[in-house]
CSV table of C-alpha atoms and ligand atoms in Angstrom, one decimal:
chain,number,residue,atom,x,y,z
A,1,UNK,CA,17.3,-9.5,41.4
A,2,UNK,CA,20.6,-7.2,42.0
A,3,UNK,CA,20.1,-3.8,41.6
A,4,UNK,CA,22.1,-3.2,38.6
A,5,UNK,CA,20.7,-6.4,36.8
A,6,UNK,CA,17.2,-4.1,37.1
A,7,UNK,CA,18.9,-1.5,36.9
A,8,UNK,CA,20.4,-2.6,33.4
A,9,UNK,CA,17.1,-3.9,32.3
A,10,UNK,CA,15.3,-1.1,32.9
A,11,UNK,CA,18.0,0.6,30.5
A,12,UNK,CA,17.6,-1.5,28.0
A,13,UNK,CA,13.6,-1.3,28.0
A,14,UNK,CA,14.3,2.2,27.8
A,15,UNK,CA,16.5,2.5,24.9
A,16,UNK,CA,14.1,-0.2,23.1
A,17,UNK,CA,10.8,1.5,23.6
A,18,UNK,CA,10.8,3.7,20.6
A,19,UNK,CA,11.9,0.9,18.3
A,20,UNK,CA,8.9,-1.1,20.3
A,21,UNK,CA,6.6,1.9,19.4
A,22,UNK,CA,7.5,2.0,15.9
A,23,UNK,CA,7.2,-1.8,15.2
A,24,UNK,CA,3.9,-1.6,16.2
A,25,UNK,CA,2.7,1.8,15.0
A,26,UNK,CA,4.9,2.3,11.9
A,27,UNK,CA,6.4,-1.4,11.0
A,28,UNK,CA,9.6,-0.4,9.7
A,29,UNK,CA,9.2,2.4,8.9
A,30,UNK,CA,10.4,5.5,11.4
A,31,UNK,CA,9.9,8.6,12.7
A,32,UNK,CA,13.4,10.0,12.4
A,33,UNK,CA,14.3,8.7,8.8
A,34,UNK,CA,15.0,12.2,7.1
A,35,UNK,CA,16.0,13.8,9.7
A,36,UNK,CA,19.6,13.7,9.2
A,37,UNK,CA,19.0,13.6,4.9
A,38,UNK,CA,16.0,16.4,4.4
A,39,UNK,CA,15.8,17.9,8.2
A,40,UNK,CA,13.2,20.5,6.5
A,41,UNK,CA,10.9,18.0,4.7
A,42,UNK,CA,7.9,17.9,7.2
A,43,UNK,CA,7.7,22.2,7.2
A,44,UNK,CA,7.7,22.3,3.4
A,45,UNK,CA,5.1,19.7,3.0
A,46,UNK,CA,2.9,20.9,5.5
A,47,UNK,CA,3.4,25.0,3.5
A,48,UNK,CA,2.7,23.5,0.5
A,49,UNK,CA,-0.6,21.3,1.8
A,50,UNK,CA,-1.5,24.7,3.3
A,51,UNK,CA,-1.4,27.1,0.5
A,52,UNK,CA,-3.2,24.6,-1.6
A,53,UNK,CA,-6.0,24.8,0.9
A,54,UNK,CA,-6.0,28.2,1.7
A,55,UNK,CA,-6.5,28.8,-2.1
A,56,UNK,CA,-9.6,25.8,-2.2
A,57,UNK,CA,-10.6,24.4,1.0
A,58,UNK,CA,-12.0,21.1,-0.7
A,59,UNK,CA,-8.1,20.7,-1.7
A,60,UNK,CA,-7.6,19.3,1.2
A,61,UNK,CA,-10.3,16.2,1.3
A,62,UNK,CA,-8.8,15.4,-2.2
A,63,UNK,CA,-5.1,15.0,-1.0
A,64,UNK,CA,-6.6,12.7,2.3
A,65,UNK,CA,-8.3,10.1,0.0
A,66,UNK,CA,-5.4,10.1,-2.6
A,67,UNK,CA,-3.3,8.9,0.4
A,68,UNK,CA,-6.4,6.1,0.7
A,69,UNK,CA,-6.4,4.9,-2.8
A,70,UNK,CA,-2.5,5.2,-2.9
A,71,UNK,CA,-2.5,2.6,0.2
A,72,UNK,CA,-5.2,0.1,-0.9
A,73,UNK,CA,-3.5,-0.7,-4.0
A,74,UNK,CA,0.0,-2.6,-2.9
A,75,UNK,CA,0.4,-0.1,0.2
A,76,UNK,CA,1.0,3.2,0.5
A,77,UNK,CA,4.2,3.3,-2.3
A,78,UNK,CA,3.0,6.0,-4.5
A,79,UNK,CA,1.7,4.0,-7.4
A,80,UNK,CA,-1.3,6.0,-7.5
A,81,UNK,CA,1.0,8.8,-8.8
A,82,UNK,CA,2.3,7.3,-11.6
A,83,UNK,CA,0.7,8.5,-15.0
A,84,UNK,CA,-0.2,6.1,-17.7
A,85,UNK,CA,2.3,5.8,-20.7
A,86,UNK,CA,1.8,4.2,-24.1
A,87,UNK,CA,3.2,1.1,-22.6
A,88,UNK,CA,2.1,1.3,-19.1
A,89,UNK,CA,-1.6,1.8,-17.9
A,90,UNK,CA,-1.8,2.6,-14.3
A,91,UNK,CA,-4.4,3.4,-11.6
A,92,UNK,CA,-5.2,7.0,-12.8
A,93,UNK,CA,-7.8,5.6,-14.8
A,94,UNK,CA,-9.0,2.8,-12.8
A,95,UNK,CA,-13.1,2.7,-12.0
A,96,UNK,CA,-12.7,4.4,-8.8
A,97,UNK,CA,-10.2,7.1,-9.7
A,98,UNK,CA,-11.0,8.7,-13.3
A,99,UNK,CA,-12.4,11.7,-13.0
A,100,UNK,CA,-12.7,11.7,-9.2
A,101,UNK,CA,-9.4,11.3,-7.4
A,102,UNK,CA,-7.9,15.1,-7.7
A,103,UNK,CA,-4.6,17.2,-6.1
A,104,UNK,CA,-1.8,15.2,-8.5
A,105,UNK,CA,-0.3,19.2,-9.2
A,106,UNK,CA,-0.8,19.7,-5.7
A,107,UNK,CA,1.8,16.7,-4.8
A,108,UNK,CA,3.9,17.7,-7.7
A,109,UNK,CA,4.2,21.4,-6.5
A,110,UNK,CA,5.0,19.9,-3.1
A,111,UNK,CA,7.5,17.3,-4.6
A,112,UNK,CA,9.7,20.0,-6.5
A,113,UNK,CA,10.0,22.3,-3.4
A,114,UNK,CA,11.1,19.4,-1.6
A,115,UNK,CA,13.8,18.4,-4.4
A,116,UNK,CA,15.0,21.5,-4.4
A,117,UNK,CA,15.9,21.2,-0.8
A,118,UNK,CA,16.9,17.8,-1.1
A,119,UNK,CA,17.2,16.1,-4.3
A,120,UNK,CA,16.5,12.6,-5.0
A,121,UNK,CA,16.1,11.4,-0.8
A,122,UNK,CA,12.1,12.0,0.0
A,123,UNK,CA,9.6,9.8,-1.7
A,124,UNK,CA,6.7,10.5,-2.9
A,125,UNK,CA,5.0,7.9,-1.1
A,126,UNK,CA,6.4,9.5,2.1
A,127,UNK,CA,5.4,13.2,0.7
A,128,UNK,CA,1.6,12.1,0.2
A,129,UNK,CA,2.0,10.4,3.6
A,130,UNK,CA,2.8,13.9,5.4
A,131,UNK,CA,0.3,16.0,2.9
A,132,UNK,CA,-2.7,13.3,4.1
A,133,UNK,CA,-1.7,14.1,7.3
A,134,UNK,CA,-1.5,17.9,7.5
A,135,UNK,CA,-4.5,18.2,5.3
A,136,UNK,CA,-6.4,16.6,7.9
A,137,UNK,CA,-4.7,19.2,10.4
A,138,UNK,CA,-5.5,22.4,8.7
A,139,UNK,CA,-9.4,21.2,7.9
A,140,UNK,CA,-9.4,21.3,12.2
A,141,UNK,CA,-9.0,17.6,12.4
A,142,UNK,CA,-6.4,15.8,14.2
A,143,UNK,CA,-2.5,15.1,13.8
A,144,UNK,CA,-0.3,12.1,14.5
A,145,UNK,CA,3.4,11.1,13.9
A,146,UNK,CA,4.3,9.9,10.4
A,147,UNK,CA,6.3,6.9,10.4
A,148,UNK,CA,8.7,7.5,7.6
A,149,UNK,CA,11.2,5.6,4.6
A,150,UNK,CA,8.6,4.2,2.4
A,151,UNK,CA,9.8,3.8,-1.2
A,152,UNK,CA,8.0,4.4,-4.5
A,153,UNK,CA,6.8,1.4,-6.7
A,154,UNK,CA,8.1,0.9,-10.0
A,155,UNK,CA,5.1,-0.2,-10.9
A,156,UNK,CA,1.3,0.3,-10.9
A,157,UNK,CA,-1.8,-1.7,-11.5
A,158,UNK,CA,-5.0,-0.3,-12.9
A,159,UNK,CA,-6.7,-3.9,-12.1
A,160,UNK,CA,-5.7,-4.2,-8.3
A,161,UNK,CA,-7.2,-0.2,-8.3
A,162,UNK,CA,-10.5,-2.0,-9.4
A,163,UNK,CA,-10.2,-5.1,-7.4
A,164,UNK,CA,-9.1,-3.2,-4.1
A,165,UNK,CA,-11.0,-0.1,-3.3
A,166,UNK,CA,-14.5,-0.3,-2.4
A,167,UNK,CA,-17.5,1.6,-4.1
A,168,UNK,CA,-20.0,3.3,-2.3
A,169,UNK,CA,-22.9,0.3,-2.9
A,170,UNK,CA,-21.0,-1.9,-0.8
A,171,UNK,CA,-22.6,-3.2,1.5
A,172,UNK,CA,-21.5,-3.7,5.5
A,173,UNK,CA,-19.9,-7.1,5.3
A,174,UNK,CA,-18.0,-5.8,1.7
A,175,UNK,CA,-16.5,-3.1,3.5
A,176,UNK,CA,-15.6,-5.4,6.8
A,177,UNK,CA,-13.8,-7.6,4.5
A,178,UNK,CA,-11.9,-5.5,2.0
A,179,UNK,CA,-10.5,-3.5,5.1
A,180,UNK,CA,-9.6,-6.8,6.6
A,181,UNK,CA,-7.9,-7.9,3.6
A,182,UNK,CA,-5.6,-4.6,4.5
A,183,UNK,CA,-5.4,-5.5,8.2
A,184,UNK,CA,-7.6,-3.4,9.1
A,185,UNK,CA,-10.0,-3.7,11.7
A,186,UNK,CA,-14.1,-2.9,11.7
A,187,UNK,CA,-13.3,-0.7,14.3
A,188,UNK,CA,-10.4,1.0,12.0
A,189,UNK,CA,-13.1,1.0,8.8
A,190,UNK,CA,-15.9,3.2,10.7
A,191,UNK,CA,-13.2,5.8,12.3
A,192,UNK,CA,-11.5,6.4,8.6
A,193,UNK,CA,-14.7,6.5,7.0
A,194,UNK,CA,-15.4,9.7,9.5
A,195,UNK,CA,-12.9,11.3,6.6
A,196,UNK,CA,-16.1,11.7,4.5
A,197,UNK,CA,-17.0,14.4,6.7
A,198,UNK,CA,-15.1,16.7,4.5
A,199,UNK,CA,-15.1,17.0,0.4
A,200,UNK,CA,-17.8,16.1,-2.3
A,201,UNK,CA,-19.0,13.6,-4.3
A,202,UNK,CA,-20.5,13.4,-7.6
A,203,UNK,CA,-24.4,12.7,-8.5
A,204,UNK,CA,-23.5,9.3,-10.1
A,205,UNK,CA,-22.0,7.8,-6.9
A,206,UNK,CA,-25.1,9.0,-4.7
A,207,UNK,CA,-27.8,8.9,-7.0
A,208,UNK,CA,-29.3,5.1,-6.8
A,209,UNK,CA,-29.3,6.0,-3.0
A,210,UNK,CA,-31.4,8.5,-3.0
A,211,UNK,CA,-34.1,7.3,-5.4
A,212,UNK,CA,-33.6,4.1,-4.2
A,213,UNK,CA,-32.8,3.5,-0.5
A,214,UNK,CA,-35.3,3.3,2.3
A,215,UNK,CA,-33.5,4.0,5.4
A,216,UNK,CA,-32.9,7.8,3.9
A,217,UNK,CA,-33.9,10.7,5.5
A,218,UNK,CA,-36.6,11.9,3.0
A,219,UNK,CA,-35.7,16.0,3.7
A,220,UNK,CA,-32.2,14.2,3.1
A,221,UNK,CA,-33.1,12.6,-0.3
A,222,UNK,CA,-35.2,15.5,-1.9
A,223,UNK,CA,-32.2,18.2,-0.7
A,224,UNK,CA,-30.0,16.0,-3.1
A,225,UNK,CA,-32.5,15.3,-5.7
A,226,UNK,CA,-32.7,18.5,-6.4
A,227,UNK,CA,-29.1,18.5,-8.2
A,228,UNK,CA,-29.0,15.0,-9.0
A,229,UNK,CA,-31.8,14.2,-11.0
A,230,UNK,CA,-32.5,10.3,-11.8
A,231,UNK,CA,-31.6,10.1,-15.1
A,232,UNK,CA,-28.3,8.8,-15.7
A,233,UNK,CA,-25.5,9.2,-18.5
A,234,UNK,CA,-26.1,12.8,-19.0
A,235,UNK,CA,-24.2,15.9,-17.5
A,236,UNK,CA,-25.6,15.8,-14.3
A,237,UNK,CA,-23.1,12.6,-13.5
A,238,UNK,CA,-20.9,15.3,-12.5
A,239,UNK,CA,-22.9,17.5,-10.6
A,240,UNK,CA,-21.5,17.3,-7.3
A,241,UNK,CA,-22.9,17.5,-3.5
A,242,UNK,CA,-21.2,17.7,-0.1
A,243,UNK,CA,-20.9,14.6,1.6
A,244,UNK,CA,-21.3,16.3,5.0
A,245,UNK,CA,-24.3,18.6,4.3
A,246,UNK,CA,-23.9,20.1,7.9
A,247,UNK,CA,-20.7,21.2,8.1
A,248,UNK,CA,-18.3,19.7,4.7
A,249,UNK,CA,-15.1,22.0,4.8
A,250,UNK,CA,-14.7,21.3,8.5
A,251,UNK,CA,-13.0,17.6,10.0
A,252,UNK,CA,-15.3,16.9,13.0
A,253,UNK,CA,-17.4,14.0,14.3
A,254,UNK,CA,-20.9,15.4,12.3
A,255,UNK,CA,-20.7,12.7,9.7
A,256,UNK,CA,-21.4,10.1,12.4
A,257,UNK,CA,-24.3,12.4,13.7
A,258,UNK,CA,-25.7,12.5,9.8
A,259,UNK,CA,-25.9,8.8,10.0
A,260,UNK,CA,-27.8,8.4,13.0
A,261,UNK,CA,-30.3,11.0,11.2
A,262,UNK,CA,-30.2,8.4,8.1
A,263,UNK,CA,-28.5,11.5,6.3
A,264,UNK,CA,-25.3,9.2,4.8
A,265,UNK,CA,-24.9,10.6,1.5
A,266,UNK,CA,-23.5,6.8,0.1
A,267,UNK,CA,-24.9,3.4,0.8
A,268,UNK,CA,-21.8,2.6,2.1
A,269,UNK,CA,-21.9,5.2,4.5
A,270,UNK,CA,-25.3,4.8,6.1
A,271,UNK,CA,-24.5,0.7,5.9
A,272,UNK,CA,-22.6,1.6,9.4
A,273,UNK,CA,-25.7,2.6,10.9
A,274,UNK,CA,-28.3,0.8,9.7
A,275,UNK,CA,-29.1,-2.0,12.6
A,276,UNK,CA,-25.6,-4.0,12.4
A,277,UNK,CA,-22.3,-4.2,14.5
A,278,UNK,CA,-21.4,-0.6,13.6
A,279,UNK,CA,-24.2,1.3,14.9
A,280,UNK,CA,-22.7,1.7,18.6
A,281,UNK,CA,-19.5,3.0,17.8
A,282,UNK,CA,-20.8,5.4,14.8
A,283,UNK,CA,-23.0,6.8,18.3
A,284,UNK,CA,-20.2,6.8,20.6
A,285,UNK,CA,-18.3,9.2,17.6
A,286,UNK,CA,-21.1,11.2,17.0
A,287,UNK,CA,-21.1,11.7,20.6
A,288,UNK,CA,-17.6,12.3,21.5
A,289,UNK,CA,-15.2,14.0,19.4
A,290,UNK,CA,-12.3,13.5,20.8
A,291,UNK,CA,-12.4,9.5,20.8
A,292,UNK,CA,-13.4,10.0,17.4
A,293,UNK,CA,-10.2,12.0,16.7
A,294,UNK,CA,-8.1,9.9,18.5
A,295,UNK,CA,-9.5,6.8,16.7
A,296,UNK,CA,-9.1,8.4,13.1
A,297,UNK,CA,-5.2,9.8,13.9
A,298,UNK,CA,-4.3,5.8,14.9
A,299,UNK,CA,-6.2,4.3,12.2
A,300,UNK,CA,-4.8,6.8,9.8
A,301,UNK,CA,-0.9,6.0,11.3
A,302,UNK,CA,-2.3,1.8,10.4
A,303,UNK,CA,-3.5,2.3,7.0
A,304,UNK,CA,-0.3,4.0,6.2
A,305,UNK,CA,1.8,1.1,7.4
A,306,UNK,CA,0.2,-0.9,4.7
A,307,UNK,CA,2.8,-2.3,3.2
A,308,UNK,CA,5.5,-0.1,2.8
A,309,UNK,CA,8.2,-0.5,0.3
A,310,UNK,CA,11.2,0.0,2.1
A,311,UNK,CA,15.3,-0.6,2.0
A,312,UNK,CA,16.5,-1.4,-1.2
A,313,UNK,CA,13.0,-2.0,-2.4
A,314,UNK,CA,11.4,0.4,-5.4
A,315,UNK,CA,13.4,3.8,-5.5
A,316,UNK,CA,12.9,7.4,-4.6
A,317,UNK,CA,11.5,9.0,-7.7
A,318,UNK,CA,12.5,12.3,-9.0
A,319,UNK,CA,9.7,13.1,-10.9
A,320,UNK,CA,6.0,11.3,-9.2
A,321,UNK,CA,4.7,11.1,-12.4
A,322,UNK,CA,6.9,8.2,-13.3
A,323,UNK,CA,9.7,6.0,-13.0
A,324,UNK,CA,13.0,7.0,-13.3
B,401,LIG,C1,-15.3,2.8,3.4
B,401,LIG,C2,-15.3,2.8,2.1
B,401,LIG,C3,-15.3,4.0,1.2
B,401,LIG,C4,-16.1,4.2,0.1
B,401,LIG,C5,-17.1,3.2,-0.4
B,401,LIG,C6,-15.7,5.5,-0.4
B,401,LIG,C7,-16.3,6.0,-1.5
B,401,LIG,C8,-16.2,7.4,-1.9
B,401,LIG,C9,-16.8,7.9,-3.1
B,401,LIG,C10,-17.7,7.2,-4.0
B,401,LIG,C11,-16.5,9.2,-3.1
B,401,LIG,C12,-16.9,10.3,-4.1
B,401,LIG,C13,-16.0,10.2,-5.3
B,401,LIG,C14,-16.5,11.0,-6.5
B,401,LIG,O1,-17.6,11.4,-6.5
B,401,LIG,O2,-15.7,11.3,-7.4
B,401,LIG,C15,-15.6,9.5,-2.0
B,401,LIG,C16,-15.0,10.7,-1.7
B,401,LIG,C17,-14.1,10.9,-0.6
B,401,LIG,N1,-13.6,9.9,0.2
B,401,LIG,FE1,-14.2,8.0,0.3
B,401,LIG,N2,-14.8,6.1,0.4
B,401,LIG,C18,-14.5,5.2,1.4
B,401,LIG,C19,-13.5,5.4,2.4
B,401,LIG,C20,-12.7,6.5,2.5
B,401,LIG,C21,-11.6,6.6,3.4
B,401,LIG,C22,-11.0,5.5,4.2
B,401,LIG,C23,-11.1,7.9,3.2
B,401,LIG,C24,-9.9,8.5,3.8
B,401,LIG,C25,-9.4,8.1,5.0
B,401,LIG,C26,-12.0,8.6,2.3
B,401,LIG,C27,-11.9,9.9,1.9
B,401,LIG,C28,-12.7,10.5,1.0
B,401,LIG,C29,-12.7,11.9,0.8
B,401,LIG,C30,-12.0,13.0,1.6
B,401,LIG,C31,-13.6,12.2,-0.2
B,401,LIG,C32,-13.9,13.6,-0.9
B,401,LIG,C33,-12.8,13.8,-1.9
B,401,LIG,C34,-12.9,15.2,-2.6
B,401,LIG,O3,-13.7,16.0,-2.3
B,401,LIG,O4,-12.1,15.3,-3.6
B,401,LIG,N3,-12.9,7.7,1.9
B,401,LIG,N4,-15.4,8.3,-1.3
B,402,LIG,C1,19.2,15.1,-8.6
B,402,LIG,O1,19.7,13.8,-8.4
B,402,LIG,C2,19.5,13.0,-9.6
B,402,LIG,C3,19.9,11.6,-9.2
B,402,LIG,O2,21.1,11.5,-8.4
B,402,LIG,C4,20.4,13.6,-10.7
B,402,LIG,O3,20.2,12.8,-11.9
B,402,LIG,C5,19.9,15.0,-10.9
B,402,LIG,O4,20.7,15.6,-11.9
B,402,LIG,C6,19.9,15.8,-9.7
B,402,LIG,N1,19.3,17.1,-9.9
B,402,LIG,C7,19.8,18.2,-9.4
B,402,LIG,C8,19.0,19.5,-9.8
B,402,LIG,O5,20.8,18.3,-8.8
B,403,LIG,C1,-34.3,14.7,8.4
B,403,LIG,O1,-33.2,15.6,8.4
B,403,LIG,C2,-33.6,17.0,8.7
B,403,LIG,C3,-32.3,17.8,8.6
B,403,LIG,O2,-31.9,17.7,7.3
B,403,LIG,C4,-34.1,17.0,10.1
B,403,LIG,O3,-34.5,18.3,10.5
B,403,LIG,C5,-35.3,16.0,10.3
B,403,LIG,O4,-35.7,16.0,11.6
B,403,LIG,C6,-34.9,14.7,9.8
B,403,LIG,N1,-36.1,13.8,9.7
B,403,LIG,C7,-36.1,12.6,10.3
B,403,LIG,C8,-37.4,11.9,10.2
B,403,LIG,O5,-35.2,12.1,10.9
């Protein structure tokens, strides 16, 4: 080949590779889409995501599974934001939400800084992506590169918030499958489950594990016992329990270690260590950190490439809380 055909070639590889890079890591979305529109949307999400967990550490869990439930129910578009209306019931109050999923004033704190620097070009989709992302930061875990232009939904759905996100009885080949359904890989499921090394849980999503399991450390079970007592209905539902005993305002690898000491606060959790196609990987991330981290930061950059609204698609809200 002539030297300026390769030459040429090697130019156009060149000037391709970050498209290549974000059709793979981001699917159409991009890394540079505000910055032209909103150049300072990344520094005011990431100060308001910081004071928020500077004033309550757990703050930050909260906003990183909001970005989950936002992206299991019709991708990450921001329908989890949306509040019910007298018309309209959304996926506030869906099984796996009410009462649980927390931080909505912390996105709408974040949301009105960022119109006020830009009004009516950032989603909230795209906020919640960045906050998820910076949460994870400032709790000591990893960071990655937001791919960015997702659009909110005009819509939400409180029966595909029921249908979609898995409970914490599920069992191994439940949770294999409903992250396959998202594209998703097994591999994918155990590093983003690592997120429940930080924030709590309440009694009446733990408790028939730990009267009822067997493969529970028994230390383990009568620790949580103590503040989750068996009967159910009453105000104890609420009472709530880190789900990383050792070490839960911190994002490391211990939650992998807790399961190889059969110390997983849900049956979910301990189901990737409990004899099946999980176990080696949960001890290579209990073991290693770092792969750990670097596993979460690209699983975290796939789950929020779950399909994205983008283009013309949906609209950038002005308000989260609903349409405009
Ligand atoms: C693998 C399937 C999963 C199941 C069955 C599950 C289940 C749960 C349950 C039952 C709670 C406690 C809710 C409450 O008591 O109100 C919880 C909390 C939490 N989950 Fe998951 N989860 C899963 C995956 C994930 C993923 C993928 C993430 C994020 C990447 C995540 C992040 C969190 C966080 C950070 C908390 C604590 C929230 C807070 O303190 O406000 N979870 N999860
Ligand atoms: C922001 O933009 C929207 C839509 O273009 C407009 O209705 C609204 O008045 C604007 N708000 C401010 C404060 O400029
Ligand atoms: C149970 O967990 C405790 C820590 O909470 C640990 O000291 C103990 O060795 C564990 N027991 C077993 C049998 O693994």
């Amino acid at each position: 080949m002539a030297a300026a055909t390769v030459r040429c070639l090697l130019t156009i590889a060149v000037v391709l590779a970050p498209f290549l890079a974000g059709a793979t890591a981001g699917g159409p979305l991009s890394t540079s889409f505000y910055s032209k529109k909103c150049p300072n949307v990344q520094g005011i999400v990431r100060a308001g995501v910081a004071s928020a967990v500077a004033a309550e550490r757990r703050m930050g869990a909260s906003i990183l599974r909001m970005f989950f439930h936002d992206c299991f129910v019709n991708g990450c578009d921001g329908s989890i934001l949306l509040d019910d209306t007298s018309t309209f019931t959304g996926e506030k109050n869906a099984g796996p939400n009410a009462n649980s999923v927390r931080g909505f004033e912390v996105i709408d704190a974040i949301k009105a800084q960022v119109e006020a620097a830009c009004n009516a070009t950032v989603s909230c989709a795209d906020i919640l992506a960045l906050a998820a992302r910076d949460a994870v930061n400032l709790l000591g875990g990893p960071t990655w590169t937001v791919y960015l232009g997702r659009r909110d939904a005009l819509t939400a759905s409180q029966s595909d918030a029921n249908a979609n996100l898995p409970g914490p009885g599920s069992s191994l080949a439940t949770l294999v499958a409903m992250f396959g359904n998202k594209g998703l890989s097994p591999r994918d499921m155990t590093a983003l489950s690592g997120a429940h090394t930080v924030g709590q849980a309440r009694c009446a999503t733990f408790r028939d594990r730990i009267y009822n399991d067997a493969n529970i450390n028994a230390t383990f079970a009568s620790l949580r016992q103590q503040t989750c007592p068996q009967a159910a209905g009453g105000a104890s539902d609420a009472a709530l329990a880190p789900i990383d005993a050792q070490t839960p305002e911190a994002f490391d690898n211990a939650y992998y270690t807790n399961l190889m000491g059969k110390r997983g606060l849900f049956h979910s959790d301990q189901e990737l260590f409990n004899g099946g196609s999980q176990d080696a990987l949960v001890k290579k991330y209990s073991g290693n950190a770092g792969m750990f981290a670097a596993d979460f930061a690209k699983a975290m950059m796939r789950m929020g490439a779950i399909s994205p609204l983008t283009g013309a698609q949906g609209e950038v809200r002005l308000n989260c809380r609903k349409v405009n």
